[in-house]
Short mmCIF file of N, CA and C in Angstrom, two decimals:
data_model
loop_
_atom_site.label_atom_id
_atom_site.label_comp_id
_atom_site.label_asym_id
_atom_site.label_seq_id
_atom_site.Cartn_x
_atom_site.Cartn_y
_atom_site.Cartn_z
N SER A 450 4.09 -2.61 38.75
CA SER A 450 3.32 -2.93 37.34
C SER A 450 4.17 -2.89 35.85
N MET A 451 3.50 -3.41 35.00
CA MET A 451 4.46 -3.52 34.04
C MET A 451 5.02 -2.33 33.18
N ASP A 452 4.21 -1.31 33.72
CA ASP A 452 5.28 -0.14 33.17
C ASP A 452 5.92 0.45 33.75
N ASP A 453 6.23 0.47 35.30
CA ASP A 453 7.37 0.37 35.75
C ASP A 453 8.53 -0.58 35.70
N ALA A 454 8.22 -1.93 35.30
CA ALA A 454 9.71 -3.09 34.64
C ALA A 454 9.61 -2.83 33.90
N PHE A 455 8.86 -1.67 32.59
CA PHE A 455 9.34 -1.37 31.12
C PHE A 455 10.39 0.10 31.61
N ASP A 456 9.64 0.79 32.07
CA ASP A 456 11.16 1.72 32.96
C ASP A 456 12.33 1.13 33.52
N ARG A 457 12.16 0.38 34.18
CA ARG A 457 13.23 -0.21 34.93
C ARG A 457 13.79 -0.48 33.65
N ALA A 458 13.21 -1.32 33.26
CA ALA A 458 14.47 -2.47 32.03
C ALA A 458 15.26 -1.14 31.45
N ASP A 459 14.18 0.06 30.70
CA ASP A 459 14.62 0.93 29.89
C ASP A 459 15.93 1.53 30.59
N ARG A 460 16.39 1.74 32.12
CA ARG A 460 16.95 2.35 32.51
C ARG A 460 18.50 1.72 32.57
N LEU A 461 18.26 0.50 32.64
CA LEU A 461 19.13 -0.41 32.35
C LEU A 461 19.36 -0.36 31.56
N TRP A 462 19.03 -0.99 30.34
CA TRP A 462 19.74 -0.45 28.90
C TRP A 462 20.27 0.35 28.47
N LYS A 463 20.15 1.53 29.12
CA LYS A 463 20.75 3.08 29.30
C LYS A 463 22.17 2.84 30.03
N GLU A 464 22.01 1.97 30.90
CA GLU A 464 23.62 1.84 32.09
C GLU A 464 24.12 1.35 31.28
N ILE A 465 23.30 -0.18 30.54
CA ILE A 465 24.41 -1.03 29.72
C ILE A 465 24.97 -0.47 28.87
N GLY A 466 24.32 0.23 27.47
CA GLY A 466 24.74 0.97 26.29
C GLY A 466 26.13 2.32 27.35
N GLY A 467 25.72 2.89 28.25
CA GLY A 467 26.66 3.68 28.65
C GLY A 467 28.24 3.05 29.20
N ALA A 468 27.85 1.69 29.66
CA ALA A 468 28.85 1.17 29.96
C ALA A 468 30.06 0.09 28.61
N PHE A 469 29.20 -0.18 27.37
CA PHE A 469 29.91 -0.24 26.96
C PHE A 469 29.67 0.92 25.47
N PRO A 470 30.07 1.91 25.68
CA PRO A 470 30.30 2.51 24.37
C PRO A 470 31.11 2.31 23.41
N ILE A 471 29.96 2.54 22.01
CA ILE A 471 30.59 2.36 20.77
C ILE A 471 31.17 3.51 20.25
N ALA A 472 32.77 3.77 19.06
CA ALA A 472 32.65 4.73 18.86
C ALA A 472 31.82 5.17 17.95
N ASP A 473 31.64 6.87 17.35
CA ASP A 473 31.21 6.92 16.67
C ASP A 473 32.40 6.98 15.34
N ASN A 474 31.97 5.92 14.90
CA ASN A 474 33.46 5.88 13.87
C ASN A 474 32.55 5.72 12.57
N PRO A 475 32.88 6.83 11.64
CA PRO A 475 32.08 6.78 10.59
C PRO A 475 32.38 5.61 9.18
N SER A 476 33.74 5.24 9.62
CA SER A 476 33.95 4.32 8.67
C SER A 476 34.18 2.77 8.81
N ALA A 477 32.46 3.07 10.07
CA ALA A 477 32.24 2.00 10.33
C ALA A 477 31.78 0.62 8.70
N SER A 478 31.70 -0.87 8.62
CA SER A 478 31.49 -1.26 7.96
C SER A 478 30.10 -1.23 7.84
N PRO A 479 29.12 -1.13 6.47
CA PRO A 479 28.03 -0.78 6.17
C PRO A 479 27.55 -2.50 6.69
N ASP A 480 28.19 -3.67 6.97
CA ASP A 480 27.29 -5.04 6.83
C ASP A 480 27.48 -5.40 8.55
N GLU A 481 27.67 -4.62 8.91
CA GLU A 481 27.87 -5.07 10.93
C GLU A 481 26.89 -4.36 11.09
N LEU A 482 26.44 -5.13 12.04
CA LEU A 482 25.58 -4.92 13.16
C LEU A 482 25.92 -3.68 13.91
N LEU A 483 27.28 -3.56 13.64
CA LEU A 483 26.81 -2.21 14.87
C LEU A 483 27.00 -1.07 14.67
N THR A 484 27.20 -1.20 13.14
CA THR A 484 26.55 -0.53 11.95
C THR A 484 25.01 0.18 12.31
N LEU A 485 24.37 -0.45 12.14
CA LEU A 485 23.23 -0.54 12.71
C LEU A 485 23.02 0.11 14.19
N SER A 486 23.37 -0.06 14.92
CA SER A 486 23.50 0.68 16.29
C SER A 486 23.86 2.17 16.05
N LEU A 487 24.86 2.29 15.07
CA LEU A 487 25.18 3.44 15.12
C LEU A 487 24.37 4.30 14.36
N TYR A 488 23.73 4.02 13.78
CA TYR A 488 22.64 4.40 12.68
C TYR A 488 21.51 4.84 14.09
N LEU A 489 21.14 4.17 14.68
CA LEU A 489 20.01 4.49 15.09
C LEU A 489 19.84 5.41 16.30
N ARG A 490 22.18 5.31 16.87
CA ARG A 490 22.33 6.63 18.16
C ARG A 490 22.24 7.69 17.64
N ARG A 491 22.94 7.45 16.30
CA ARG A 491 22.88 9.51 14.81
C ARG A 491 21.91 9.84 14.72
N CYS A 492 20.90 9.13 14.57
CA CYS A 492 19.66 9.36 13.65
C CYS A 492 18.51 9.23 13.90
N THR A 493 18.48 8.64 15.45
CA THR A 493 16.85 9.05 15.97
C THR A 493 17.63 9.86 17.82
N ARG A 494 16.71 10.70 18.08
CA ARG A 494 16.57 10.86 19.60
C ARG A 494 16.57 10.13 20.49
N PRO A 495 17.66 10.74 21.71
CA PRO A 495 17.77 9.60 22.44
C PRO A 495 16.40 9.48 23.32
N THR A 496 15.33 10.27 23.00
CA THR A 496 13.91 9.62 23.88
C THR A 496 13.02 9.37 22.74
N ASP A 497 14.15 8.93 21.91
CA ASP A 497 13.07 8.17 20.07
C ASP A 497 12.74 7.16 21.04
N ARG A 498 12.08 5.64 20.52
CA ARG A 498 11.85 4.26 20.45
C ARG A 498 12.12 3.67 19.36
N VAL A 499 12.40 2.52 19.13
CA VAL A 499 12.39 1.76 17.78
C VAL A 499 11.82 1.18 18.00
N PHE A 500 11.29 0.03 16.84
CA PHE A 500 10.45 -1.43 17.29
C PHE A 500 11.14 -2.07 16.26
N VAL A 501 11.77 -3.34 17.14
CA VAL A 501 12.65 -4.32 16.68
C VAL A 501 12.00 -5.79 16.65
N GLN A 502 11.66 -6.79 15.20
CA GLN A 502 11.04 -7.66 14.77
C GLN A 502 11.76 -8.99 15.66
N HIS A 503 13.32 -8.20 15.04
CA HIS A 503 14.63 -9.56 15.53
C HIS A 503 15.03 -9.84 17.08
N TYR A 504 15.73 -10.48 17.47
CA TYR A 504 16.00 -10.60 18.64
C TYR A 504 17.50 -9.98 18.56
N ILE A 505 17.80 -8.77 18.60
CA ILE A 505 19.13 -8.47 18.75
C ILE A 505 19.17 -7.15 19.65
N PRO A 506 18.71 -7.86 20.63
CA PRO A 506 18.78 -6.72 22.16
C PRO A 506 20.00 -5.64 21.67
N GLN A 507 21.12 -6.58 21.67
CA GLN A 507 22.58 -6.07 21.80
C GLN A 507 22.32 -4.49 20.59
N VAL A 508 21.65 -4.58 20.30
CA VAL A 508 21.82 -3.33 18.96
C VAL A 508 21.02 -2.05 19.76
N LEU A 509 20.00 -1.81 20.18
CA LEU A 509 19.32 -1.28 21.35
C LEU A 509 20.21 -0.91 22.40
N ALA A 510 20.44 -1.74 22.95
CA ALA A 510 21.48 -1.37 24.24
C ALA A 510 22.72 -0.16 23.74
N LEU A 511 23.56 -0.66 22.58
CA LEU A 511 24.44 -0.05 21.85
C LEU A 511 23.80 1.28 21.68
N ALA A 512 22.61 1.47 20.85
CA ALA A 512 22.25 2.67 20.13
C ALA A 512 21.82 3.33 21.80
N GLU A 513 21.59 2.87 22.77
CA GLU A 513 20.68 3.50 24.18
C GLU A 513 19.41 3.88 23.66
N ARG A 514 18.47 3.55 23.36
CA ARG A 514 17.50 3.55 22.77
C ARG A 514 16.44 2.79 23.14
N GLY A 515 15.15 3.17 23.87
CA GLY A 515 14.02 2.30 24.46
C GLY A 515 13.42 1.04 23.25
N PHE A 516 13.38 0.16 23.63
CA PHE A 516 12.01 -0.85 22.59
C PHE A 516 11.02 -0.29 22.93
N ALA A 517 10.54 -0.19 22.03
CA ALA A 517 9.36 0.57 21.41
C ALA A 517 7.99 -0.78 21.35
N GLY A 518 6.72 -0.41 21.84
CA GLY A 518 5.63 -1.36 22.21
C GLY A 518 5.60 -2.43 23.47
N GLY A 519 6.69 -2.41 23.93
CA GLY A 519 6.72 -2.36 25.18
C GLY A 519 7.20 -3.95 25.83
N HIS A 520 7.87 -4.90 23.98
CA HIS A 520 7.76 -5.95 24.20
C HIS A 520 9.12 -5.97 23.73
N ALA A 521 10.75 -6.53 24.52
CA ALA A 521 11.26 -7.26 23.49
C ALA A 521 11.72 -7.79 22.84
N ASP A 522 10.88 -9.07 22.91
CA ASP A 522 10.74 -10.44 22.47
C ASP A 522 9.68 -10.50 21.56
N LEU A 523 8.91 -10.32 20.28
CA LEU A 523 7.98 -10.59 19.65
C LEU A 523 8.21 -11.72 19.04
N ARG A 524 9.60 -13.18 19.17
CA ARG A 524 9.55 -13.82 18.44
C ARG A 524 7.27 -14.79 18.46
N PRO A 525 7.50 -15.48 17.55
CA PRO A 525 6.01 -16.20 17.45
C PRO A 525 6.11 -17.26 18.66
N GLY A 526 4.87 -17.35 19.52
CA GLY A 526 5.09 -17.72 20.61
C GLY A 526 5.18 -17.35 21.72
N PHE A 527 5.68 -15.95 21.36
CA PHE A 527 5.42 -15.07 22.75
C PHE A 527 4.63 -14.18 22.44
N PHE A 528 3.63 -13.38 23.71
CA PHE A 528 2.73 -12.22 23.83
C PHE A 528 1.94 -12.27 22.20
N GLU A 529 1.63 -13.35 21.94
CA GLU A 529 0.76 -13.53 20.64
C GLU A 529 -0.66 -13.33 21.26
N ASN A 530 -1.16 -13.47 21.68
CA ASN A 530 -2.56 -13.33 22.39
C ASN A 530 -3.26 -11.42 22.14
N GLU A 531 -4.59 -11.86 21.64
CA GLU A 531 -5.07 -10.19 21.16
C GLU A 531 -4.84 -9.21 22.13
N GLN A 532 -4.87 -9.35 23.22
CA GLN A 532 -4.75 -8.08 24.34
C GLN A 532 -3.34 -7.40 24.68
N MET A 533 -2.42 -8.82 24.07
CA MET A 533 -0.97 -7.95 24.81
C MET A 533 -0.89 -7.51 23.09
N GLN A 534 -1.12 -7.63 21.96
CA GLN A 534 -0.94 -7.12 20.37
C GLN A 534 -1.35 -5.85 20.97
N ARG A 535 -2.81 -5.71 21.03
CA ARG A 535 -3.13 -4.37 21.62
C ARG A 535 -2.18 -3.53 22.56
N LEU A 536 -2.60 -4.25 23.71
CA LEU A 536 -1.38 -3.13 24.39
C LEU A 536 -0.07 -2.14 23.62
N THR A 537 0.86 -3.39 22.91
CA THR A 537 1.97 -3.16 22.29
C THR A 537 1.27 -1.77 20.93
N VAL A 538 0.40 -1.95 20.38
CA VAL A 538 0.12 -1.38 19.46
C VAL A 538 -0.39 0.24 20.19
N ALA A 539 -1.23 0.20 21.50
CA ALA A 539 -1.83 1.49 22.06
C ALA A 539 -0.49 1.94 22.61
N ARG A 540 0.78 1.24 23.32
CA ARG A 540 2.17 1.57 23.31
C ARG A 540 2.41 2.68 22.28
N LEU A 541 3.02 1.79 21.02
CA LEU A 541 2.96 2.44 20.02
C LEU A 541 3.02 3.57 19.42
N LYS A 542 1.02 4.11 19.68
CA LYS A 542 0.72 5.30 19.64
C LYS A 542 1.13 6.19 19.68
N MET A 543 1.61 5.85 21.24
CA MET A 543 1.94 6.86 22.42
C MET A 543 3.44 7.76 22.75
N GLN A 544 3.96 6.54 21.90
CA GLN A 544 5.63 6.77 22.19
C GLN A 544 5.43 7.31 20.97
N SER A 545 7.22 8.24 20.55
CA SER A 545 7.93 8.39 19.29
C SER A 545 8.47 7.24 18.65
N VAL A 546 8.02 6.75 17.60
CA VAL A 546 8.79 5.90 16.89
C VAL A 546 9.10 5.80 15.78
N PRO A 547 10.04 6.44 15.47
CA PRO A 547 10.46 7.15 14.18
C PRO A 547 10.77 6.22 13.01
N VAL A 548 11.00 4.83 13.50
CA VAL A 548 11.85 3.68 12.60
C VAL A 548 11.16 2.64 13.50
N ALA A 549 11.18 1.43 12.67
CA ALA A 549 10.88 -0.05 12.90
C ALA A 549 11.69 -0.81 11.76
N LEU A 550 12.25 -2.07 12.71
CA LEU A 550 13.15 -2.91 12.27
C LEU A 550 12.73 -4.18 12.18
N VAL A 551 11.93 -4.72 10.64
CA VAL A 551 11.68 -6.14 10.57
C VAL A 551 12.11 -6.97 9.71
N GLY A 552 11.79 -8.00 9.84
CA GLY A 552 12.59 -8.84 8.80
C GLY A 552 12.10 -9.14 7.77
N ALA A 553 13.37 -8.85 6.39
CA ALA A 553 13.00 -8.78 5.29
C ALA A 553 12.19 -10.02 4.69
N SER A 554 11.67 -11.02 5.17
CA SER A 554 10.88 -11.83 3.69
C SER A 554 9.51 -11.41 3.71
N ASP A 555 8.98 -11.65 3.13
CA ASP A 555 7.64 -11.14 3.35
C ASP A 555 6.65 -11.06 3.55
N ASP A 556 6.40 -12.76 4.71
CA ASP A 556 5.90 -12.51 5.53
C ASP A 556 5.96 -12.37 7.38
N LEU A 557 7.38 -11.51 7.43
CA LEU A 557 8.01 -11.48 8.42
C LEU A 557 8.63 -11.89 9.38
N GLY A 558 8.91 -13.87 8.39
CA GLY A 558 9.51 -14.53 9.18
C GLY A 558 8.06 -15.79 9.69
N GLY A 559 6.76 -14.80 9.53
CA GLY A 559 5.66 -15.82 10.53
C GLY A 559 5.38 -14.83 11.32
N PHE A 560 6.16 -13.81 11.35
CA PHE A 560 5.18 -12.37 12.19
C PHE A 560 4.07 -12.33 12.21
N ARG A 561 3.98 -11.39 10.53
CA ARG A 561 2.70 -11.46 10.12
C ARG A 561 1.71 -12.70 10.52
N HIS A 562 1.56 -13.52 10.62
CA HIS A 562 0.61 -14.44 11.06
C HIS A 562 0.78 -14.78 12.49
N SER A 563 1.31 -14.09 13.04
CA SER A 563 1.58 -14.65 14.89
C SER A 563 1.14 -12.98 15.29
N PHE A 564 1.44 -12.07 14.58
CA PHE A 564 1.00 -10.29 14.99
C PHE A 564 -0.03 -9.80 14.22
N PRO A 565 -0.91 -10.23 13.54
CA PRO A 565 -1.74 -9.37 13.01
C PRO A 565 -2.22 -8.43 13.18
N ILE A 566 -2.50 -8.14 14.67
CA ILE A 566 -2.31 -6.35 14.64
C ILE A 566 -1.34 -5.38 15.17
N VAL A 567 -0.54 -6.00 15.59
CA VAL A 567 0.58 -5.45 15.50
C VAL A 567 1.00 -4.79 14.15
N VAL A 568 1.35 -5.98 13.25
CA VAL A 568 1.96 -5.87 11.89
C VAL A 568 0.58 -4.85 11.19
N SER A 569 -0.45 -4.76 11.20
CA SER A 569 -1.85 -4.20 10.91
C SER A 569 -1.45 -2.71 10.42
N TYR A 570 -1.15 -2.61 12.36
CA TYR A 570 -0.78 -1.30 12.79
C TYR A 570 0.73 -0.84 11.58
N LEU A 571 2.08 -1.22 11.68
CA LEU A 571 2.35 -1.31 10.88
C LEU A 571 2.89 -0.93 9.54
N ASP A 572 1.69 -1.63 8.79
CA ASP A 572 1.64 -2.19 7.59
C ASP A 572 0.87 -0.31 7.23
N GLN A 573 0.11 -0.16 8.21
CA GLN A 573 -0.66 1.65 8.19
C GLN A 573 -0.21 2.94 8.58
N GLN A 574 1.02 3.04 9.98
CA GLN A 574 1.35 3.92 10.33
C GLN A 574 2.86 4.14 9.52
N PHE A 575 3.32 3.04 8.44
CA PHE A 575 5.02 2.80 8.41
C PHE A 575 4.85 2.53 7.28
N GLU A 576 6.20 2.86 6.55
CA GLU A 576 6.85 2.85 5.19
C GLU A 576 7.64 2.31 5.10
N ASN A 577 7.69 1.01 4.11
CA ASN A 577 9.24 0.21 3.88
C ASN A 577 10.18 1.37 2.49
N VAL A 578 11.28 1.67 3.11
CA VAL A 578 12.16 2.24 2.60
C VAL A 578 13.24 1.65 2.64
N ALA A 579 14.01 0.60 3.02
CA ALA A 579 15.06 0.33 2.54
C ALA A 579 15.50 -1.18 3.20
N GLU A 580 16.46 -2.02 2.72
CA GLU A 580 16.27 -3.09 3.26
C GLU A 580 18.19 -3.42 3.74
N HIS A 581 18.50 -4.15 4.57
CA HIS A 581 20.08 -4.61 4.11
C HIS A 581 19.97 -5.65 4.97
N THR A 582 21.58 -6.61 4.53
CA THR A 582 21.26 -8.03 5.56
C THR A 582 22.95 -7.41 6.39
N PHE A 583 22.39 -7.44 7.93
CA PHE A 583 23.59 -7.49 8.91
C PHE A 583 24.36 -8.34 9.03
N ASP A 584 25.57 -8.79 9.23
CA ASP A 584 26.77 -9.94 9.93
C ASP A 584 25.88 -10.91 8.82
N GLY A 585 26.01 -10.91 7.42
CA GLY A 585 25.46 -11.76 6.77
C GLY A 585 24.33 -12.69 7.58
N ARG A 586 23.81 -12.41 8.68
CA ARG A 586 22.06 -13.08 8.82
C ARG A 586 21.56 -12.48 9.12
N PHE A 587 21.52 -11.47 9.65
CA PHE A 587 20.21 -10.77 9.86
C PHE A 587 19.86 -9.45 8.77
N PRO A 588 18.91 -10.36 7.98
CA PRO A 588 17.81 -8.86 6.63
C PRO A 588 16.76 -8.38 7.62
N ILE A 589 17.31 -7.13 7.24
CA ILE A 589 16.79 -6.13 8.44
C ILE A 589 15.48 -5.50 7.00
N ARG A 590 14.50 -4.66 6.93
CA ARG A 590 13.68 -3.95 6.19
C ARG A 590 13.52 -2.83 7.08
N LEU A 591 14.28 -1.35 6.52
CA LEU A 591 13.75 -0.70 7.34
C LEU A 591 12.72 -0.25 6.99
N LEU A 592 11.44 0.59 8.49
CA LEU A 592 9.87 0.90 8.71
C LEU A 592 10.07 1.91 8.72
N VAL A 593 9.88 3.37 8.06
CA VAL A 593 9.68 4.68 8.10
C VAL A 593 8.33 5.04 8.84
N ASN A 594 8.23 5.86 10.07
CA ASN A 594 6.76 6.04 10.70
C ASN A 594 6.77 7.26 9.52
N ARG A 595 5.53 7.48 9.06
CA ARG A 595 4.43 8.14 8.26
C ARG A 595 4.69 9.46 8.92
N ASN A 596 4.92 9.71 10.00
CA ASN A 596 4.56 11.15 10.87
C ASN A 596 6.36 11.57 10.86
N ALA A 597 7.28 10.78 10.78
CA ALA A 597 8.70 11.18 11.03
C ALA A 597 9.48 11.98 10.17
N ARG A 598 10.34 12.89 10.66
CA ARG A 598 10.70 14.11 9.54
C ARG A 598 11.90 13.44 9.14
N VAL A 599 12.12 13.69 7.99
CA VAL A 599 13.45 13.19 7.42
C VAL A 599 14.78 14.63 7.83
N SER A 600 15.71 14.39 8.42
CA SER A 600 16.89 15.64 8.21
C SER A 600 17.50 14.90 7.92
N GLY A 601 17.80 14.48 7.25
CA GLY A 601 19.21 14.21 6.64
C GLY A 601 19.61 12.55 5.84
N ARG A 602 20.46 12.23 5.89
CA ARG A 602 20.83 10.79 5.72
C ARG A 602 21.96 10.28 6.03
N PHE A 603 22.20 8.93 6.92
CA PHE A 603 23.51 8.35 7.51
C PHE A 603 23.97 7.45 6.04
N GLN A 604 24.86 7.74 6.20
CA GLN A 604 26.47 6.74 5.50
C GLN A 604 26.84 5.76 6.62
N PRO A 605 27.08 4.85 6.32
CA PRO A 605 26.94 4.13 5.01
C PRO A 605 26.15 3.38 4.56
N LEU A 606 24.75 3.08 4.76
CA LEU A 606 24.00 3.19 4.52
C LEU A 606 23.01 3.65 3.91
N ASP A 607 22.82 4.98 3.74
CA ASP A 607 22.30 5.85 3.42
C ASP A 607 20.72 5.70 3.17
N TRP A 608 20.80 5.61 4.50
CA TRP A 608 19.54 5.73 4.95
C TRP A 608 18.95 6.70 5.56
N PRO A 609 17.34 6.57 5.51
CA PRO A 609 17.00 8.50 6.64
C PRO A 609 17.56 8.93 8.18
N CYS A 610 17.53 10.02 7.83
CA CYS A 610 18.17 10.76 9.65
C CYS A 610 16.63 10.98 10.31
N PHE A 611 16.44 10.91 11.34
CA PHE A 611 15.07 11.85 12.17
C PHE A 611 15.56 12.92 13.54
N ARG A 612 16.75 13.55 13.29
CA ARG A 612 17.13 14.13 14.43
C ARG A 612 17.66 16.00 13.56
N PRO A 613 17.44 16.51 14.44
CA PRO A 613 17.51 17.78 14.15
C PRO A 613 18.80 18.33 14.27
#
């Protein structure tokens, strides 16, 4: 089944993440994509999932976090039909997803137009709290789940943490 495949993919990502450990180096540059992985690893629980709009699979692999919603590639042209979008939202509702990382442009880079059902859920359930450009080419907006409890801040980004 699809869910078995996602579980297998999750396990594989965890193994890959374990094979390429990243140092817990607090002096990481805030502008590096690696810092985003460090943020996710340090500020979310291992059982949390993270929704990512950009195609940056290495971030979740290094952070050792599963992809929320079930599709690791939600670019326009992939998984756009209504049934797939509803399935993605149903999964997001069942999973612990404290944060979502989306594009920083107003239309989320065509994402809003291509995935109106998913974006409508994000609009309703998440709050836009920060924005940062990584590696000079990934402008990322941090959305925080309205149900997530903030436990502190992550430097060097000054982003909220959700891990006790």
